[in-house]
Tab-separated table of C-alpha atoms in Angstrom:
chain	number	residue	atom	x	y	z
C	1	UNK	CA	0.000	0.000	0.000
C	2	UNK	CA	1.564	3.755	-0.861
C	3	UNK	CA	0.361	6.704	0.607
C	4	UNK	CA	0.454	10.351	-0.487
C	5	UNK	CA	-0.122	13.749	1.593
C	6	UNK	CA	-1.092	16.518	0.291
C	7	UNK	CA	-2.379	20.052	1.538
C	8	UNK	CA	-6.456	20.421	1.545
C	9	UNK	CA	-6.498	22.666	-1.796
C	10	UNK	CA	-7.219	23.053	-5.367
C	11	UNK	CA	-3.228	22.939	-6.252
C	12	UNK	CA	-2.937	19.435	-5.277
C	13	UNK	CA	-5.718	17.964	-7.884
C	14	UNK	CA	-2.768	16.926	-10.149
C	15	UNK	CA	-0.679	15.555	-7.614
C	16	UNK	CA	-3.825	13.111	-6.384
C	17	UNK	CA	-4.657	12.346	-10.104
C	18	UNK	CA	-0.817	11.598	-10.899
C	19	UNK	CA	-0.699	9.143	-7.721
C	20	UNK	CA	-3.289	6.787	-8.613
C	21	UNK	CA	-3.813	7.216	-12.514
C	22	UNK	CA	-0.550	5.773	-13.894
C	23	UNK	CA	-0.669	2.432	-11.649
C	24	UNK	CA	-3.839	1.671	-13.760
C	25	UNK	CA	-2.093	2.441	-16.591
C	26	UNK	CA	0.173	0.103	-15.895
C	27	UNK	CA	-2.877	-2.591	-15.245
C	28	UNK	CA	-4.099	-1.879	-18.786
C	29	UNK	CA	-7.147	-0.109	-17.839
C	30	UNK	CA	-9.105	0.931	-20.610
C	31	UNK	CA	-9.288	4.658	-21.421
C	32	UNK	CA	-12.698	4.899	-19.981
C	33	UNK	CA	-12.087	3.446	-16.550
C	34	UNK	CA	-8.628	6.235	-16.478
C	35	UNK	CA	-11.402	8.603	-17.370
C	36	UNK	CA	-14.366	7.440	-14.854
C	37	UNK	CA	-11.082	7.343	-11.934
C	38	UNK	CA	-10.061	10.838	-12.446
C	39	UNK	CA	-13.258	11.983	-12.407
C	40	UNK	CA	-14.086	9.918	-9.135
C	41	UNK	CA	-10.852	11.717	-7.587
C	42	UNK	CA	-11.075	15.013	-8.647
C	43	UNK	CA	-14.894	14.786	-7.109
C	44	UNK	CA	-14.413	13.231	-4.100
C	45	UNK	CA	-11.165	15.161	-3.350
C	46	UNK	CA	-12.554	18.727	-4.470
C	47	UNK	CA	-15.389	17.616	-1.828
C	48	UNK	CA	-12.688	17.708	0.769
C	49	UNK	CA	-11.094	20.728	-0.201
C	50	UNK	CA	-14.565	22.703	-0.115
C	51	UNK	CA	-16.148	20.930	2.902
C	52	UNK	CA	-13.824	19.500	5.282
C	53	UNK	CA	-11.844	22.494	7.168
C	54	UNK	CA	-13.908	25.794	6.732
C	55	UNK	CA	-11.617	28.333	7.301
C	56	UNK	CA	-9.136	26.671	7.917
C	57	UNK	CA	-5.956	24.522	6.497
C	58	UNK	CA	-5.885	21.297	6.394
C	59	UNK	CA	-4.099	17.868	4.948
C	60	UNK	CA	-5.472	15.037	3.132
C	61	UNK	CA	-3.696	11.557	3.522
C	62	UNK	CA	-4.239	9.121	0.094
C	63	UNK	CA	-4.108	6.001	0.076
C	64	UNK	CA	-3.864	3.487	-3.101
C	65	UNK	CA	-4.142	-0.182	-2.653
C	66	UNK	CA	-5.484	-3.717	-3.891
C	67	UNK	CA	-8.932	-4.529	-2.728
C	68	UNK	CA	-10.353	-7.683	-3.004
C	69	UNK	CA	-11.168	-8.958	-6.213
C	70	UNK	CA	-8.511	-7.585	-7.901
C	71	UNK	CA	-10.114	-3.970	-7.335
C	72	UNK	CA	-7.846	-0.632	-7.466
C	73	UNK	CA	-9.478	0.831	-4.188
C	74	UNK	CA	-8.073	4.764	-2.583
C	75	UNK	CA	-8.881	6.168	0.666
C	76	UNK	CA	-8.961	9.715	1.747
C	77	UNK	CA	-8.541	10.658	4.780
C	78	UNK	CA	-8.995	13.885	6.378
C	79	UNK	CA	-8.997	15.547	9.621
C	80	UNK	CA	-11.738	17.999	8.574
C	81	UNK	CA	-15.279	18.029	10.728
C	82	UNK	CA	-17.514	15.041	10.312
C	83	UNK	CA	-19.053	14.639	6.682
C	84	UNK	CA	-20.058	11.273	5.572
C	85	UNK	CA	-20.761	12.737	1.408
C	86	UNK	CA	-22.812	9.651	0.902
C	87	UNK	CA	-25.403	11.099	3.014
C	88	UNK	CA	-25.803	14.326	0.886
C	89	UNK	CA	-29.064	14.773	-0.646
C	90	UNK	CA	-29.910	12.798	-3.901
C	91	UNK	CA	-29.958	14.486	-7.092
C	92	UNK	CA	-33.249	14.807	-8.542
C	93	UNK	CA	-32.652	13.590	-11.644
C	94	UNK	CA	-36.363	14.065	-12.907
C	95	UNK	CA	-36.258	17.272	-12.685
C	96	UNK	CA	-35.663	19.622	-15.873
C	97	UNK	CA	-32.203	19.747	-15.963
C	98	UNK	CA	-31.823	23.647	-15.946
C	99	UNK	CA	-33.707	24.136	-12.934
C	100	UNK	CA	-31.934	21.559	-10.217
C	101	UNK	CA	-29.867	22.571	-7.558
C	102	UNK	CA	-26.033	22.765	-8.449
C	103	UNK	CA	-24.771	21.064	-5.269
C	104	UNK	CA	-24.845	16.770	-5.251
C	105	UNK	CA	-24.150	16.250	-9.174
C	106	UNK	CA	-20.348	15.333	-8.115
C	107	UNK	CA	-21.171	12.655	-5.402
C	108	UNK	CA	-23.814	10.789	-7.752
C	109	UNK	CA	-21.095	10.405	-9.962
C	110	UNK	CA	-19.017	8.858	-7.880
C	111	UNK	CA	-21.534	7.001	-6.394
C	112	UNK	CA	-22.522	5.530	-9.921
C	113	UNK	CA	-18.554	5.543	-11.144
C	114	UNK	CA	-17.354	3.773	-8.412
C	115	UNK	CA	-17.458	-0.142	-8.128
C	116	UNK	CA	-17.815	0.367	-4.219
C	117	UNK	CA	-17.736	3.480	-2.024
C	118	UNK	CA	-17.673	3.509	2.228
C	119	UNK	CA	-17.286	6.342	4.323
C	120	UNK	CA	-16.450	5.625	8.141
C	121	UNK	CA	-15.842	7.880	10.822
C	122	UNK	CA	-12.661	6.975	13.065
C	123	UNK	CA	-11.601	8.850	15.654
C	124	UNK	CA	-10.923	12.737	14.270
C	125	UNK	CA	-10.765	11.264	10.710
C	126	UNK	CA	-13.055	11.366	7.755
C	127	UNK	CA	-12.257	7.771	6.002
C	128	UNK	CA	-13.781	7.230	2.096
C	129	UNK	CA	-12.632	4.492	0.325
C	130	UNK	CA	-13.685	4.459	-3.645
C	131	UNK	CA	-12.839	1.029	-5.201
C	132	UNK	CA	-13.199	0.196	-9.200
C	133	UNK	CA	-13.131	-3.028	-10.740
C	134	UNK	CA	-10.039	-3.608	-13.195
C	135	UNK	CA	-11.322	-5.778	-16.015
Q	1	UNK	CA	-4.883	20.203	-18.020
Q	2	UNK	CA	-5.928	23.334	-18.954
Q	3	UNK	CA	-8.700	25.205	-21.191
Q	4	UNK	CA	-8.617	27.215	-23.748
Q	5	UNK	CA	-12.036	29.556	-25.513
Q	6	UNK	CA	-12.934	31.308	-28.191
Q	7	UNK	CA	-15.345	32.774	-29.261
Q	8	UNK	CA	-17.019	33.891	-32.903
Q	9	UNK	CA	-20.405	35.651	-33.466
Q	10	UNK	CA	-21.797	33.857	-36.575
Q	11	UNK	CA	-24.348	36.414	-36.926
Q	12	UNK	CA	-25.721	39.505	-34.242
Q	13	UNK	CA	-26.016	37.871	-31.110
Q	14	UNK	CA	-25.524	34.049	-32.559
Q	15	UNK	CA	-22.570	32.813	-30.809
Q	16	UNK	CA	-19.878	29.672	-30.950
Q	17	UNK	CA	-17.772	29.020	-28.129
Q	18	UNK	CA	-15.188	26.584	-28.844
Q	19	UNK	CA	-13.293	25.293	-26.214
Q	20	UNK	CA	-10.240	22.867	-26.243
Q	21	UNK	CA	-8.803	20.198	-23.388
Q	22	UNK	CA	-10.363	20.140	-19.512
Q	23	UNK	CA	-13.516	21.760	-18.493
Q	24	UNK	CA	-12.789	20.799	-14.946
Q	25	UNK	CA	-12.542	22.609	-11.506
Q	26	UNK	CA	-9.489	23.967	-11.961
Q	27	UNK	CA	-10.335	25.490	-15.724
Q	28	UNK	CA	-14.059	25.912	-15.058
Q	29	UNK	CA	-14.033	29.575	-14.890
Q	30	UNK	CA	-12.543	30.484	-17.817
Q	31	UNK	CA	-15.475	29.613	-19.668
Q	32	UNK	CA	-18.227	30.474	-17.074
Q	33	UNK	CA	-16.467	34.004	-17.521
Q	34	UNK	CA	-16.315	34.116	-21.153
Q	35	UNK	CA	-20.333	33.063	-21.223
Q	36	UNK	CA	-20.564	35.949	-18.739
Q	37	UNK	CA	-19.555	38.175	-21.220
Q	38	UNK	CA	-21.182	37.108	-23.789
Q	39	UNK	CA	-24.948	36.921	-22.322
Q	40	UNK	CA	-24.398	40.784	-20.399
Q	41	UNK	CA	-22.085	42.356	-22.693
Q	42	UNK	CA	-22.511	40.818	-25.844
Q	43	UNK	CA	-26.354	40.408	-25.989
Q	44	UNK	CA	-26.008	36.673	-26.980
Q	45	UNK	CA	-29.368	35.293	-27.850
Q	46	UNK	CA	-28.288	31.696	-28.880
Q	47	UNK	CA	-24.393	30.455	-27.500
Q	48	UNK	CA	-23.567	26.819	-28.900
Q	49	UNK	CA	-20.997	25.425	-27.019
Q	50	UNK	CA	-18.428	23.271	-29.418
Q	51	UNK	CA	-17.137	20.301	-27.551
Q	52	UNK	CA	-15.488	18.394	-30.064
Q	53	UNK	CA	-12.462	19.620	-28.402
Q	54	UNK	CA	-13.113	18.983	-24.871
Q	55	UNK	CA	-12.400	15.045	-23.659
Q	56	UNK	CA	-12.947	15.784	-19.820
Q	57	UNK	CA	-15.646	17.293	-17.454
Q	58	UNK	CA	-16.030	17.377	-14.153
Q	59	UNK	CA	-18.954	18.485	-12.453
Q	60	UNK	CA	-18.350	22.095	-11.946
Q	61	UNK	CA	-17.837	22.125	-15.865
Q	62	UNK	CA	-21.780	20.507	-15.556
Q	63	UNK	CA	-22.302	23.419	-13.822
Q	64	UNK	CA	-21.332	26.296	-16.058
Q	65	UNK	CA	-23.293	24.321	-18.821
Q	66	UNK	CA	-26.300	24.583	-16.291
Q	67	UNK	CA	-25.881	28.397	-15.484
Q	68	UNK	CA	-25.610	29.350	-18.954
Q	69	UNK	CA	-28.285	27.409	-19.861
Q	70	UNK	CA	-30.414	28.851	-16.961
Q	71	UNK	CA	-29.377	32.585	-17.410
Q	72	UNK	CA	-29.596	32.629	-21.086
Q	73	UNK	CA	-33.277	30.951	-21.263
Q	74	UNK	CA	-34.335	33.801	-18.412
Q	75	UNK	CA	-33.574	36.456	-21.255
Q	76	UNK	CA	-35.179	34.339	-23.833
Q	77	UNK	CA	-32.166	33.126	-25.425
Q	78	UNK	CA	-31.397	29.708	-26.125
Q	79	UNK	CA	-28.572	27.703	-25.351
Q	80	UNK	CA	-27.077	24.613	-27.757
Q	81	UNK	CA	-24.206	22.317	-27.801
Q	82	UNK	CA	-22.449	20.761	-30.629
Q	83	UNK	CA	-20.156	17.577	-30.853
Q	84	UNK	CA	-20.032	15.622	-27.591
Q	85	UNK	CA	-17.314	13.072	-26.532
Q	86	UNK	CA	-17.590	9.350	-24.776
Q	87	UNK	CA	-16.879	10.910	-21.434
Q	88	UNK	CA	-18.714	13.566	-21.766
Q	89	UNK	CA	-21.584	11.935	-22.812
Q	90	UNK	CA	-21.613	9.681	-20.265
Q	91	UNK	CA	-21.350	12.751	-17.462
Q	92	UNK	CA	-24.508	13.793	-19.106
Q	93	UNK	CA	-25.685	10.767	-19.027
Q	94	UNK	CA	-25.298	9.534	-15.651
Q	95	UNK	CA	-26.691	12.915	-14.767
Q	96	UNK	CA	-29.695	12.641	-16.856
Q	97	UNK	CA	-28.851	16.055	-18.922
Q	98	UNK	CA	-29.440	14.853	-22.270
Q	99	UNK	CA	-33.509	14.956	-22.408
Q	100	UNK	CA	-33.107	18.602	-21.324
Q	101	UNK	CA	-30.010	19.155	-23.601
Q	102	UNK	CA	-30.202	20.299	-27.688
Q	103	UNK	CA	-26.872	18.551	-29.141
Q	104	UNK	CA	-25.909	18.426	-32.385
Q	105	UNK	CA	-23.695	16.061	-33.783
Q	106	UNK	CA	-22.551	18.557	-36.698
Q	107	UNK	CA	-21.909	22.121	-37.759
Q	108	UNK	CA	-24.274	21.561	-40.518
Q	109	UNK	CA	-27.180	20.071	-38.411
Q	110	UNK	CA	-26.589	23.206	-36.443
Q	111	UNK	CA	-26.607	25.033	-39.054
Q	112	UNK	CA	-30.100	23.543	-40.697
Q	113	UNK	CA	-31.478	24.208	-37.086
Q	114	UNK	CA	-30.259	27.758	-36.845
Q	115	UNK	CA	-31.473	28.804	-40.433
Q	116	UNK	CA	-34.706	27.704	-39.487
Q	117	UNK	CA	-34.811	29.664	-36.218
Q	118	UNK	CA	-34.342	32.443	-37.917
Q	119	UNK	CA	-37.002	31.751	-40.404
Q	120	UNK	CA	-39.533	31.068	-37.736
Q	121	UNK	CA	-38.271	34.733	-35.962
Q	122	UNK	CA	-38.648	36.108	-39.950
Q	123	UNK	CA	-42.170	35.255	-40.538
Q	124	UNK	CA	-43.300	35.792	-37.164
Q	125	UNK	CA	-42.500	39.385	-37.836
Q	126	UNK	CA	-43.963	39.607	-41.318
């Protein structure tokens, strides 16, 4: 398992994206699973960076590892105040597009991206682990 | 990655934006500014978007599509996008955008649909 920290803000996107992406590269994902990961990271990490220390800095500790399976799975983990994302409102995805709330689109897509997604809360940590089938 | 627009007005207040590489949260606002400017300061009454150049969106790209969208059909303009990619679609997809989404696959379909706009607008005044 390799970890990566980086600070709670926008700047640190690329570094996140350049920590996971090229391992499944090197697993001969196709170019639409790179694409639905990247997306999955930059949502769930931009997430962080808006919700999880208001006002404040903070650090987010990645984590890339095999799940069972043979899934690519990542954690983030952040020291931010308690926010379990997969509790955020549903999208209403009835409604006319143009007149639905803004807030929510990113976590659906991770929620329908993702092969499995679990939040826990341990101790002063916010843990989310995003895994994605390789095949 | 970043993002690149432009910008050409076809005819008064009929608008393509192209854009080329990431519409993503880090690139976002370069094009929520330049449809800024276009719908205050430039009057825009239709704005197609030209994706054939973008190949990644996040969701705070979904949302500039969505506010220009909303602010341009509150001065009874009318947005449109042209050329979609994979991912893209399947952002818009996921999202259930494409019911409430006119997307054109080509320049000329856009351009069929634009001519005959403007002859709906032309015999409405007559």
């Amino acid at each position: 398992m390799k970890s990566l920290e980086v600070g709670a803000h926008l700047d640190s996107l690329k570094a996140v994206q350049e920590f996971v992406i090229p391992d499944v590269e090197a697993m001969n994902g196709s170019e639409e699973l790179i694409q639905d990961i990247k997306l999955v990271l930059e949502e769930v990490f931009t997430n962080i960076v808006f919700y999880a220390y208001p006002g404040a800095a903070g650090t987010v500790r990645l984590t890339c590892f095999w799940g069972p399976e043979g899934t690519c799975c990542i954690g983030f983990e952040d020291n931010g105040i308690p926010f379990n994302p997969l509790e955020f409102h549903d999208v209403d995805l009835e409604q006319e597009f143009s007149e639905r709330e803004i807030g929510g689109l990113g976590i659906h897509l991770v929620k329908r991206l993702a092969h499995e997604v679990r939040y826990r809360r341990e101790g002063q940590s916010n843990i989310l682990i995003v895994c994605f089938r390789i095949d | 990655m970043s993002l690149t627009v432009s910008s050409v007005e076809k005819q008064p207040g009929i608008f393509i934006v192209s854009a080329f590489g990431s519409l993503d949260t880090n690139t976002h606002q370069i094009l929520e500014k330049k449809m800024d400017f276009l719908i205050t300061n430039g009057a825009a009454k239709v704005i197609t978007l030209d994706m054939k150049d973008v190949e990644y969106i996040s969701s705070m790209g979904v949302r500039v599509i969505l506010k220009t969208k909303k602010e341009l059909s509150k001065k009874g303009g009318v947005f449109l996008i042209a050329h979609v990619q994979p991912q893209i679609k399947r952002v818009f997809e996921i999202i259930n955008a494409l019911p409430s989404l006119q997307i054109f696959a080509s320049i000329e379909e856009l351009d069929d649909y634009l001519a005959e706009m403007q002859r709906q607008v032309l015999d409405g005044h007559a």
